[in-house]
Coordinates of C-alpha atoms and ligand atoms in Angstrom, one line a residue:
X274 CA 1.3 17.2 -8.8
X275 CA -0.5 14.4 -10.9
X276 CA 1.8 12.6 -13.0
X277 CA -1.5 10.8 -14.9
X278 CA -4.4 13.1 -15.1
X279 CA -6.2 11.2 -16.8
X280 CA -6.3 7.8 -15.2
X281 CA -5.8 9.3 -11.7
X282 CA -8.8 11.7 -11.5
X283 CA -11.1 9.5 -14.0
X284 CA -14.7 9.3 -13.4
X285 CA -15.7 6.1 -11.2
X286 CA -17.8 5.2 -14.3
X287 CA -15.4 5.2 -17.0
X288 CA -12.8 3.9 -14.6
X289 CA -14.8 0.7 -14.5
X290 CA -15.8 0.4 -17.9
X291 CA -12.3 0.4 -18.6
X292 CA -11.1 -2.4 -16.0
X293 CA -14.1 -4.7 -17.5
X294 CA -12.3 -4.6 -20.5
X295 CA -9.3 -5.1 -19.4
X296 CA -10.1 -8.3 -17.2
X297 CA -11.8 -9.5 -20.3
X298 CA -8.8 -9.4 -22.1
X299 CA -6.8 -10.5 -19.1
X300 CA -9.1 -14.0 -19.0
X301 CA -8.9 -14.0 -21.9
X302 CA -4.7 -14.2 -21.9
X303 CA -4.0 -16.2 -19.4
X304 CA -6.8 -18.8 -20.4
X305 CA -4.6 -19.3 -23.7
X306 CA -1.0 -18.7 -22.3
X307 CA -0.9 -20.5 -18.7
X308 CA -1.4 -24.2 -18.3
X309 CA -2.3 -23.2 -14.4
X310 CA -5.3 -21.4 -15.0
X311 CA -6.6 -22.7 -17.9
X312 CA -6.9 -25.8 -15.4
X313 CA -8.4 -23.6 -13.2
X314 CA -10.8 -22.6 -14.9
X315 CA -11.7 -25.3 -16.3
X316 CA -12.6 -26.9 -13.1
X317 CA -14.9 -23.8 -12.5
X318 CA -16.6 -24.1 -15.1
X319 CA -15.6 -20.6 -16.9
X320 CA -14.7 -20.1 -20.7
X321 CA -13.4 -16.8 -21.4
X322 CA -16.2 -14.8 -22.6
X323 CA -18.4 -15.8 -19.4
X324 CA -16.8 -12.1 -18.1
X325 CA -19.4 -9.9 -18.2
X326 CA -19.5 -7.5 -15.7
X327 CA -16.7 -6.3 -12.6
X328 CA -18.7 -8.7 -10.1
X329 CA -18.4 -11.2 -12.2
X330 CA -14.6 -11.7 -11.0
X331 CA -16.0 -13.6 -7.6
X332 CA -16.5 -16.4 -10.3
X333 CA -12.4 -16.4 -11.0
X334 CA -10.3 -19.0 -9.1
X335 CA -8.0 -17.0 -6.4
X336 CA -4.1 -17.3 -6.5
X337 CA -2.1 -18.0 -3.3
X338 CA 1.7 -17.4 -2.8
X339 CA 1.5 -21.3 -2.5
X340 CA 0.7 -21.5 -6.1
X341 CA 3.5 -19.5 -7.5
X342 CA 6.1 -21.5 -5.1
X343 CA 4.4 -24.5 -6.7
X344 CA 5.3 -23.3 -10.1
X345 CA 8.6 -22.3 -9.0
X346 CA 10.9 -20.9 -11.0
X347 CA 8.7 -19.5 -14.2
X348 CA 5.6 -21.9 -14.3
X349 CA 2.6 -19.3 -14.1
X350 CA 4.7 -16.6 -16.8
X351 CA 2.2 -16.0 -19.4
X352 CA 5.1 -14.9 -22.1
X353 CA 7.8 -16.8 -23.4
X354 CA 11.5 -15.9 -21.8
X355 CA 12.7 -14.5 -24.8
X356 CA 10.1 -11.3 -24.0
X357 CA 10.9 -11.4 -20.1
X358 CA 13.1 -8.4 -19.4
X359 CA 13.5 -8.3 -15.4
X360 CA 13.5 -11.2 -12.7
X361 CA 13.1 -10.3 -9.0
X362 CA 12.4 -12.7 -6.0
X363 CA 10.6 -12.2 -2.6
X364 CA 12.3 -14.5 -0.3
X365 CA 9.8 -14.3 2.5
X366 CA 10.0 -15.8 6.2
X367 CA 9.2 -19.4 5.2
X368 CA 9.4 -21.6 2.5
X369 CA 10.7 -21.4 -1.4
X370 CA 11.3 -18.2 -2.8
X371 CA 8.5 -16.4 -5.3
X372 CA 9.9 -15.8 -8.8
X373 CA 8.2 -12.9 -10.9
X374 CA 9.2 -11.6 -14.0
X375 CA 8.6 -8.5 -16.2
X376 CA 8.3 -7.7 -20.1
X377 CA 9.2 -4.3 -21.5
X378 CA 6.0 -3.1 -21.0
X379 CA 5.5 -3.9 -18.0
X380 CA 8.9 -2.0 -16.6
X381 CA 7.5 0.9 -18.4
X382 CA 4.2 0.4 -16.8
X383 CA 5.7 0.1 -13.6
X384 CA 7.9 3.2 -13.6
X385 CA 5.3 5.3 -14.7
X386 CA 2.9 3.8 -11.5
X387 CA 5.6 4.6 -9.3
X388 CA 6.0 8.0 -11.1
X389 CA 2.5 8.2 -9.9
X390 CA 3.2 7.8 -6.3
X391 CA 6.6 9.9 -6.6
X392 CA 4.3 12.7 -8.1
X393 CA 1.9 12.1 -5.4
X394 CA 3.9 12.8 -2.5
X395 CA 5.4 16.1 -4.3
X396 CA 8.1 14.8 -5.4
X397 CA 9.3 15.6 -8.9
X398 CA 11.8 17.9 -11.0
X399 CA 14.3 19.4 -8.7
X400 CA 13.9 17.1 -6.1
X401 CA 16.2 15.1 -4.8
X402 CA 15.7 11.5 -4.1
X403 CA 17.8 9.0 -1.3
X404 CA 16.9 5.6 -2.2
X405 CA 17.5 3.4 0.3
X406 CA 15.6 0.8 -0.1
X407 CA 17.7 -2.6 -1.2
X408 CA 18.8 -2.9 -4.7
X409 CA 18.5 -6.3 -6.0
X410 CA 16.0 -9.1 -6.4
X411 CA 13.9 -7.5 -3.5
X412 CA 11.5 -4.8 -5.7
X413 CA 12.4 -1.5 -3.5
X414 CA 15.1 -0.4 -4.6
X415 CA 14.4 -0.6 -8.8
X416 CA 11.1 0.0 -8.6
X417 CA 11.8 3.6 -6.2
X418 CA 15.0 4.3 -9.0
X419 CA 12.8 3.9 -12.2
X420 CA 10.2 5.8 -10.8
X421 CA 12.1 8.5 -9.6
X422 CA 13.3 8.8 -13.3
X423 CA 10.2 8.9 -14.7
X424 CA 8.9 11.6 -12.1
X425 CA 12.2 13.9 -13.4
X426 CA 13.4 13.4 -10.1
X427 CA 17.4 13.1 -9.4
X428 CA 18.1 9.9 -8.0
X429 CA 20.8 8.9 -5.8
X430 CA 20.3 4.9 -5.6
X431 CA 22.0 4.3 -2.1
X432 CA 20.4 0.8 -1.2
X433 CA 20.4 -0.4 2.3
X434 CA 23.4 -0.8 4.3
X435 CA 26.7 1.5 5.4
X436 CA 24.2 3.8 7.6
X437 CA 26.9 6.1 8.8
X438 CA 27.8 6.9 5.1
X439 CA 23.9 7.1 4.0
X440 CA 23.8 10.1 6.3
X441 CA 27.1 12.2 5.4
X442 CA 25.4 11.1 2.1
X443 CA 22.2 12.7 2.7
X444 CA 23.4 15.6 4.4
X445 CA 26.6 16.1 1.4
X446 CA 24.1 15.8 -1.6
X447 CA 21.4 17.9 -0.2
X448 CA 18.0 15.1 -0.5
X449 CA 14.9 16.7 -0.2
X450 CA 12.8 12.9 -0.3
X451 CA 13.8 9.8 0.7
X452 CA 12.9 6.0 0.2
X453 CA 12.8 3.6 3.0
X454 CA 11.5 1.3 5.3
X455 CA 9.7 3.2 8.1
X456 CA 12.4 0.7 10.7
X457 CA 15.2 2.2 9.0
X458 CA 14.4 5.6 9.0
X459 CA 14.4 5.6 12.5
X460 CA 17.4 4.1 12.8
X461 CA 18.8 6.4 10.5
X462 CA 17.4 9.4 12.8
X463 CA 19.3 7.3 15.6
X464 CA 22.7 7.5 14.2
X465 CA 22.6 10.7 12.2
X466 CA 22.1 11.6 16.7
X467 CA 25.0 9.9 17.7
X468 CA 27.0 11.3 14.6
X469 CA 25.7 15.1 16.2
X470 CA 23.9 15.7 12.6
X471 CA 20.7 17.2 13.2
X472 CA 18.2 16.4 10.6
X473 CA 16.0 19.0 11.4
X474 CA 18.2 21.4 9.6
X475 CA 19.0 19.1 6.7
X476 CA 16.3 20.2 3.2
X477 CA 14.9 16.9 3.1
X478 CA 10.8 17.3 2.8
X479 CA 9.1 13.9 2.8
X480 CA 9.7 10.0 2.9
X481 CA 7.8 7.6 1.3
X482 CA 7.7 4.4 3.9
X483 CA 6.5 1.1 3.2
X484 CA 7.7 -3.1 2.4
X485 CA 6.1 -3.4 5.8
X486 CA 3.0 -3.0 8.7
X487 CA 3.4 0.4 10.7
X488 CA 1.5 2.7 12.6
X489 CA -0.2 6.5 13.2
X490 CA 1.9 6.7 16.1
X491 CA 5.1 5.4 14.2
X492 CA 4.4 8.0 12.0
X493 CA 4.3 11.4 14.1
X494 CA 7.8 9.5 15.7
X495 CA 9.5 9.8 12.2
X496 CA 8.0 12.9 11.2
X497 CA 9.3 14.5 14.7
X498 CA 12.6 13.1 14.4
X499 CA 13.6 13.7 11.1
X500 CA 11.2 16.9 10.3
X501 CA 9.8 15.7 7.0
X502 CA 6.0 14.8 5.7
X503 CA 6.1 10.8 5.9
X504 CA 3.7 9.0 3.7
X505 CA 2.9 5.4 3.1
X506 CA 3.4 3.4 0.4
X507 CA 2.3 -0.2 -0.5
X508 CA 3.3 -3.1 -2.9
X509 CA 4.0 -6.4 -3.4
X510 CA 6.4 -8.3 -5.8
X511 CA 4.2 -10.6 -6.4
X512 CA 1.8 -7.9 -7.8
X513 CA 4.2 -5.4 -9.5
X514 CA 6.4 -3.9 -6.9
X515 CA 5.6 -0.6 -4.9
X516 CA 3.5 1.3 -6.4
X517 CA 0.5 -0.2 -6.3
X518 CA -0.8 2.7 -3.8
X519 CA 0.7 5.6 -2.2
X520 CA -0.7 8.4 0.2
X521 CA -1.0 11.5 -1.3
X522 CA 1.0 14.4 0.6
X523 CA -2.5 16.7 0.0
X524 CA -4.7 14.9 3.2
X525 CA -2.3 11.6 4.0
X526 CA -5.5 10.0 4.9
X527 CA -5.3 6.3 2.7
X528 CA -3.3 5.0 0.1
X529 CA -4.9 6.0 -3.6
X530 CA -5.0 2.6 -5.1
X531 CA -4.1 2.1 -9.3
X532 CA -7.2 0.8 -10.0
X533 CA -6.7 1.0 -13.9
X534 CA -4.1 -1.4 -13.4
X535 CA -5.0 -3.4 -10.6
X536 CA -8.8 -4.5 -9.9
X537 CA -9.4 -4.6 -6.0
X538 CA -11.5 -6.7 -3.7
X539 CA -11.6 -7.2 0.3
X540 CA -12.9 -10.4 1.1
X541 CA -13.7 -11.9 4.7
X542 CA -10.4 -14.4 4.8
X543 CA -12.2 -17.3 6.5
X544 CA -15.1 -17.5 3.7
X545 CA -13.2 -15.8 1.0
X546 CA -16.8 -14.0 0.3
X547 CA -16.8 -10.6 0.0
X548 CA -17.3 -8.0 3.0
X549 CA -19.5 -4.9 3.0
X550 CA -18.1 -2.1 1.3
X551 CA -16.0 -0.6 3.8
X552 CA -15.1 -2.9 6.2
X553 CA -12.5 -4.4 6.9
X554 CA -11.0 -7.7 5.1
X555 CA -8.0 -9.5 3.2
X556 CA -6.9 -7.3 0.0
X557 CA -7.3 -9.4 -3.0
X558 CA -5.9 -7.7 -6.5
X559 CA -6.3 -9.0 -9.9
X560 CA -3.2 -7.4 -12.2
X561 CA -5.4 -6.2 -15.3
X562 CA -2.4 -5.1 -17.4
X563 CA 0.5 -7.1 -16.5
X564 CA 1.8 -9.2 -19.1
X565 CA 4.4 -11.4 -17.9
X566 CA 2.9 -12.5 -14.9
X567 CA -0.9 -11.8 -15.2
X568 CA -2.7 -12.7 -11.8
X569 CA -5.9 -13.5 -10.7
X570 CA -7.8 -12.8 -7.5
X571 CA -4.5 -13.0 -5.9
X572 CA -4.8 -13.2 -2.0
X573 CA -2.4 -10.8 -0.6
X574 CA -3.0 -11.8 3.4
X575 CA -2.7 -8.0 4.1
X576 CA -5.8 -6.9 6.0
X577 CA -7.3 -3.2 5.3
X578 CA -10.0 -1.4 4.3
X579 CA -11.4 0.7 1.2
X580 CA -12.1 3.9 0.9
X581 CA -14.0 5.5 -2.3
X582 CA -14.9 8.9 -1.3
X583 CA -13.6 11.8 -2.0
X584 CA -10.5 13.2 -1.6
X585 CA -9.7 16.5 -1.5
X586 CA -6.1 15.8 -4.1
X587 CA -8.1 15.3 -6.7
X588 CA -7.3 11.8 -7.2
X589 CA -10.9 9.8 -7.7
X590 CA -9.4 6.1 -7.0
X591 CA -10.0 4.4 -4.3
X592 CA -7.8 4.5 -1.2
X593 CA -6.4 1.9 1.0
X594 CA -6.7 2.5 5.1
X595 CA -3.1 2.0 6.2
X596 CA -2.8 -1.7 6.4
X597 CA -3.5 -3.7 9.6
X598 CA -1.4 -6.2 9.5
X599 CA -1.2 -9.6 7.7
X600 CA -3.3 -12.2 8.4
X601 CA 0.3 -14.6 9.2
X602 CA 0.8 -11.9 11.6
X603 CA -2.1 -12.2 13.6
X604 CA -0.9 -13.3 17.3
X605 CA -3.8 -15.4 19.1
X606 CA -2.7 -15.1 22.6
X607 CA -5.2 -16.7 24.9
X608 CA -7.8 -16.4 22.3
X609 CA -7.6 -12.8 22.1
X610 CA -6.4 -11.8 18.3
X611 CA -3.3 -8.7 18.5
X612 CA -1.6 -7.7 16.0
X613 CA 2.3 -6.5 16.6
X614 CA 1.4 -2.6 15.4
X615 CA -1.4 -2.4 18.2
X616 CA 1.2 -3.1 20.5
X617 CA 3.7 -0.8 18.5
X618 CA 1.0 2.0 19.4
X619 CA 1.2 1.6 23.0
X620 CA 4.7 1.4 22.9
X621 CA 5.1 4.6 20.9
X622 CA 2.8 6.3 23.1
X623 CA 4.8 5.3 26.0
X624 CA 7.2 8.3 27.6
X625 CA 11.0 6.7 28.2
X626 CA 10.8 4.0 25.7
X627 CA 12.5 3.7 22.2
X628 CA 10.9 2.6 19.1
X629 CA 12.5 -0.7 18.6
X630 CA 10.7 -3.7 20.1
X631 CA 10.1 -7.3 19.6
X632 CA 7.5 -10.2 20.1
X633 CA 8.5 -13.1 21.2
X634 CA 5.6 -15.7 20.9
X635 CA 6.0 -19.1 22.9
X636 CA 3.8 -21.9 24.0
X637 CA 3.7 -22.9 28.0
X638 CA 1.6 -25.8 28.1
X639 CA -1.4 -25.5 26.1
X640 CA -1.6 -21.5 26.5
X641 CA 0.6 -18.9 23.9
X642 CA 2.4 -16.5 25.9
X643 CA 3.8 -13.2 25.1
X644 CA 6.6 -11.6 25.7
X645 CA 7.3 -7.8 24.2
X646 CA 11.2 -6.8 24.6
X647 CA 11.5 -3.2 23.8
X648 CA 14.2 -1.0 25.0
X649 CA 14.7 2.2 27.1
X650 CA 15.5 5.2 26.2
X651 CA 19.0 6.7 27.1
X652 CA 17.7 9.4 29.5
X653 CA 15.6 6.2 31.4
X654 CA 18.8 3.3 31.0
X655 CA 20.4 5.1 33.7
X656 CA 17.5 5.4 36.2
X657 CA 17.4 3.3 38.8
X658 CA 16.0 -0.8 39.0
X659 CA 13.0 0.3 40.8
X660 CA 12.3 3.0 37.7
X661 CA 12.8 0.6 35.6
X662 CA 10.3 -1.9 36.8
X663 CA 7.8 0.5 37.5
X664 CA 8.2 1.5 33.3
X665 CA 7.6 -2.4 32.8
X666 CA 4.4 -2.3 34.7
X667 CA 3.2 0.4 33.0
X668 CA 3.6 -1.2 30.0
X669 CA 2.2 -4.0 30.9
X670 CA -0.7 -2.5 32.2
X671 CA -1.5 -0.4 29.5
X672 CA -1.5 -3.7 27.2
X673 CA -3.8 -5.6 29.1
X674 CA -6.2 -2.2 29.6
X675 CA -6.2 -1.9 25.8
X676 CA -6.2 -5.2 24.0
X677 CA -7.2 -7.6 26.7
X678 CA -4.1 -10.1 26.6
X679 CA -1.5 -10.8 29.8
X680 CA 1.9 -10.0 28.0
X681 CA 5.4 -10.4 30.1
X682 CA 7.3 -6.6 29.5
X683 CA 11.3 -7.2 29.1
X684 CA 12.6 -3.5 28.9
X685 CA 16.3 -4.0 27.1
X686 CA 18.9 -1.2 26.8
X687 CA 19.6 1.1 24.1
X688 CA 20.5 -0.7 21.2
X689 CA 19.5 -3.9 22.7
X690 CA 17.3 -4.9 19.5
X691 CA 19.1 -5.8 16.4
X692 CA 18.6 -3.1 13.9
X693 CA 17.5 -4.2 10.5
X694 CA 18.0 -2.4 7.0
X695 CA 15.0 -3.4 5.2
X696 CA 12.2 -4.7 6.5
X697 CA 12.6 -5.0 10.6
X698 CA 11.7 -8.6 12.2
X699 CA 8.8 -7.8 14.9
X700 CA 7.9 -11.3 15.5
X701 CA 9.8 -14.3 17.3
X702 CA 8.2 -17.2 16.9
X703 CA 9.3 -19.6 19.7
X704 CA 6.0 -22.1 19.4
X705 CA 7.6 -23.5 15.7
X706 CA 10.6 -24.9 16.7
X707 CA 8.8 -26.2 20.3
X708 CA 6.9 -28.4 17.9
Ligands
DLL1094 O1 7.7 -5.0 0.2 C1 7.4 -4.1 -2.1 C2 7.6 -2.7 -1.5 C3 8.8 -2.1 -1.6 C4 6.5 -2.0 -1.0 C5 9.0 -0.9 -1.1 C6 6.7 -0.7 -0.6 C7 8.0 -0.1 -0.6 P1 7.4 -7.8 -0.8 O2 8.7 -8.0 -0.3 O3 6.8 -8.8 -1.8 O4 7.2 -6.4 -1.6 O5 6.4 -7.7 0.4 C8 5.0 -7.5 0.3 O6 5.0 -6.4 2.4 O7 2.1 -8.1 1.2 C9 2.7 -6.4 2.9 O8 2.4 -7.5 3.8 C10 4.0 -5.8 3.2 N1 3.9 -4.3 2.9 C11 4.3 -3.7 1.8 N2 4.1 -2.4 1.9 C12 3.4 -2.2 3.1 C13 2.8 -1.1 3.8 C14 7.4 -5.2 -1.0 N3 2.9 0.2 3.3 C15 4.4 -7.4 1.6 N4 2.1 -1.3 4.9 C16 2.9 -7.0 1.5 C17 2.1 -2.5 5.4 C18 3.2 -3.4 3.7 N5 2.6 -3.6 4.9

């Protein structure tokens, strides 16, 4: 199903003659319409019509999540309020929150993207769509309901929360796709168990997983436990939503990116220069078409790769490799770089553990040490101490044998590990409040 044949399957070619002029026009915009960057600009040296060709972006300042807390609440909109029709806010770990904000066309343009993706991972007309991620300022849960609209889909717009209910819920109105975060769909598998509901039997068909870092071995978990095709989806508020990439359910094998919206580079995060096509790097998107919030070169800190062959959908954009983490993430313990879904790997691949872990980071001295809590399984809870610490060994083991660093294992019973409704908390981060 392609909800877009046009832009989805257009020729490379004509795909990029269309994105020059639309970051023409986008310079163009915000040069006239935000104070921010025509400062910026202006310090680089660049007028408007100095936009040439697609390389010549590398010459456009980039945007950091600093700059849009610096402008906090609607400093960088590039329309006035009377044409803003949405606000939503990213809170985020740290400091202030972002504030974005939409026009009518761009909520159109949004739904229709996510339309895309719905489309994309088969679902449409006669399906029947859970939405549980969070309604509310967070972009999930709108951005999955409009979507699912626009795709002809029925959607039932559950949020996060009540978990017991979502699954009578689920089970009572018959979904056939749902809309999560990958952490919560697990622990929905978990307590649709301990409610004796077997999902296997249930018609869902697919889940569309994203708002945060998982893994191939996270995958083949959910898909076991609840039966379905899960895919991966991608966004950022800061960018749109989700929808700016999706798997499609055809060869789950990369996210297809909307590069007529959204202009794409990976750049090496310590030079900010460009890596070889390919490789791996920071994801940097310029919004060609968004009108309220227009960005440029934005630096998303989420490290992937691109992908423009082929794929066998259909689709000719370019697809993201699932994405590796964020550069924050990045744990530097003992000088060796890990990041948590390597570790979530091992853990997965681990017989008589459960899917729910943490990282606790903390400094001894001048070393970082690590500490992974994750818990048992039921069947292993009630072995005995000596079981137990030979699991922990293993673990530990297996750690240092495939990324190199010394990390402490805690095993903690079932349930140990706080559950989280939206996007789960991997990291504890002792070394900040040490300082
Ligand atoms: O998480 C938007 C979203 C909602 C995406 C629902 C997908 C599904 P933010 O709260 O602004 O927006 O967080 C954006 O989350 O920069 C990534 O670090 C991370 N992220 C989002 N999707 C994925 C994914 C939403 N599929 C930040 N894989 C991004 C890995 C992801 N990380």
């Amino acid at each position: 199903m392609i909800f877009d044949v046009e832009h989805e399957t257009m020729p490379r070619e004509d795909l990029e003659k269309l994105q020059l002029r639309r970051l023409k026009a986008l310079v163009e915009r915000v040069y006239h319409n935000v104070p921010f960057y025509k400062k910026r600009l202006e310090e680089k040296g660049i007028r408007p019509g100095d936009i040439n060709s697609l390389d010549d972006v590398r010459h456009l300042p980039f945007t950091e999540k600093q700059d849009l807390r610096n402008n906090y609440p609607y400093g960088l909109f590039a329309v006035n309020m009377e044409n803003i029709v949405r606000i939503h806010s990213s809170s985020g770990t740290t400091g202030k929150a972002t504030v974005v904000g939409y026009t009518h066309r761009d909520v159109r343009t949004w739904a229709s993207l996510m339309g895309r993706c719905l489309n994309a991972a088969g679902v449409g007309p006669g399906d029947i769509l859970h939405n549980a991620y969070g309604y509310g300022l967070f972009t999930g849960g709108l951005g999955a309901h409009y979507g699912a609209e626009a795709a002809g889909a029925t959607v039932i717009p559950m949020s996060g929360g009540a978990t017991r209910r979502q699954i009578m819920i689920i089970k009572d109105f018959m979904a056939t796709a749902i809309c999560c975060t990958p952490s919560y769909a697990l622990h929905l598998a978990e307590t649709a168990g301990e409610l004796g509901i077997d999902f296997r039997k249930l018609p869902l068909k697919v889940g569309i997983f994203g708002a945060e870092p998982w893994s191939e071995a996270m995958r083949k978990d959910i898909e076991g436990k609840l039966n379905i095709k899960a895919l991966d989806i991608y966004g950022l508020s800061e960018i749109m939503g989700p929808g700016v990439g999706i798997e499609c359910a055809e060869a789950q094998n990369g996210l297809h990116m909307q590069e007529d919206h959204f202009l794409l580079e990976v750049i090496d995060p310590a030079s900010g220069e460009p890596v070889q096509p390919g490789e791996l790097g920071e994801l940097v998107i310029t919004t060609l078409t968004k009108e309220a919030i227009p960005l440029l070169r934005y630096r998303t800190r989420d490290l992937t790769r691109l992908e423009t062959t082929p794929c066998r959908c259909g689709r000719t954009t370019a697809r993201m490799m699932r994405v590796q983490g964020r550069s924050d993430d990045m744990l530097i313990i003992r000088g060796v770089n890990v990041f948590p879904q390597q570790i979530e790997s091992i853990l997965l691949d681990t017989d008589g553990l459960a899917p729910h872990y943490q990282l606790v980071v903390d400094r001894k001295g001048p070393m970082d040490t690590l500490t992974v809590r994750v818990e048992v399984s039921e069947s292993v809870f009630s072995d005995e101490i000596k079981g137990l610490q030979s699991l922990e060994k293993k673990v530990q083991g297996a750690i240092k044998e495939f990324l190199g660093v010394t990390a402490a294992v805690k095993l903690v019973e079932p349930k140990g590990i706080e559950r989280s409704m939206g996007k789960a908390q991997r990291i504890i981060d002792l070394r900040k409040e040490a300082k």
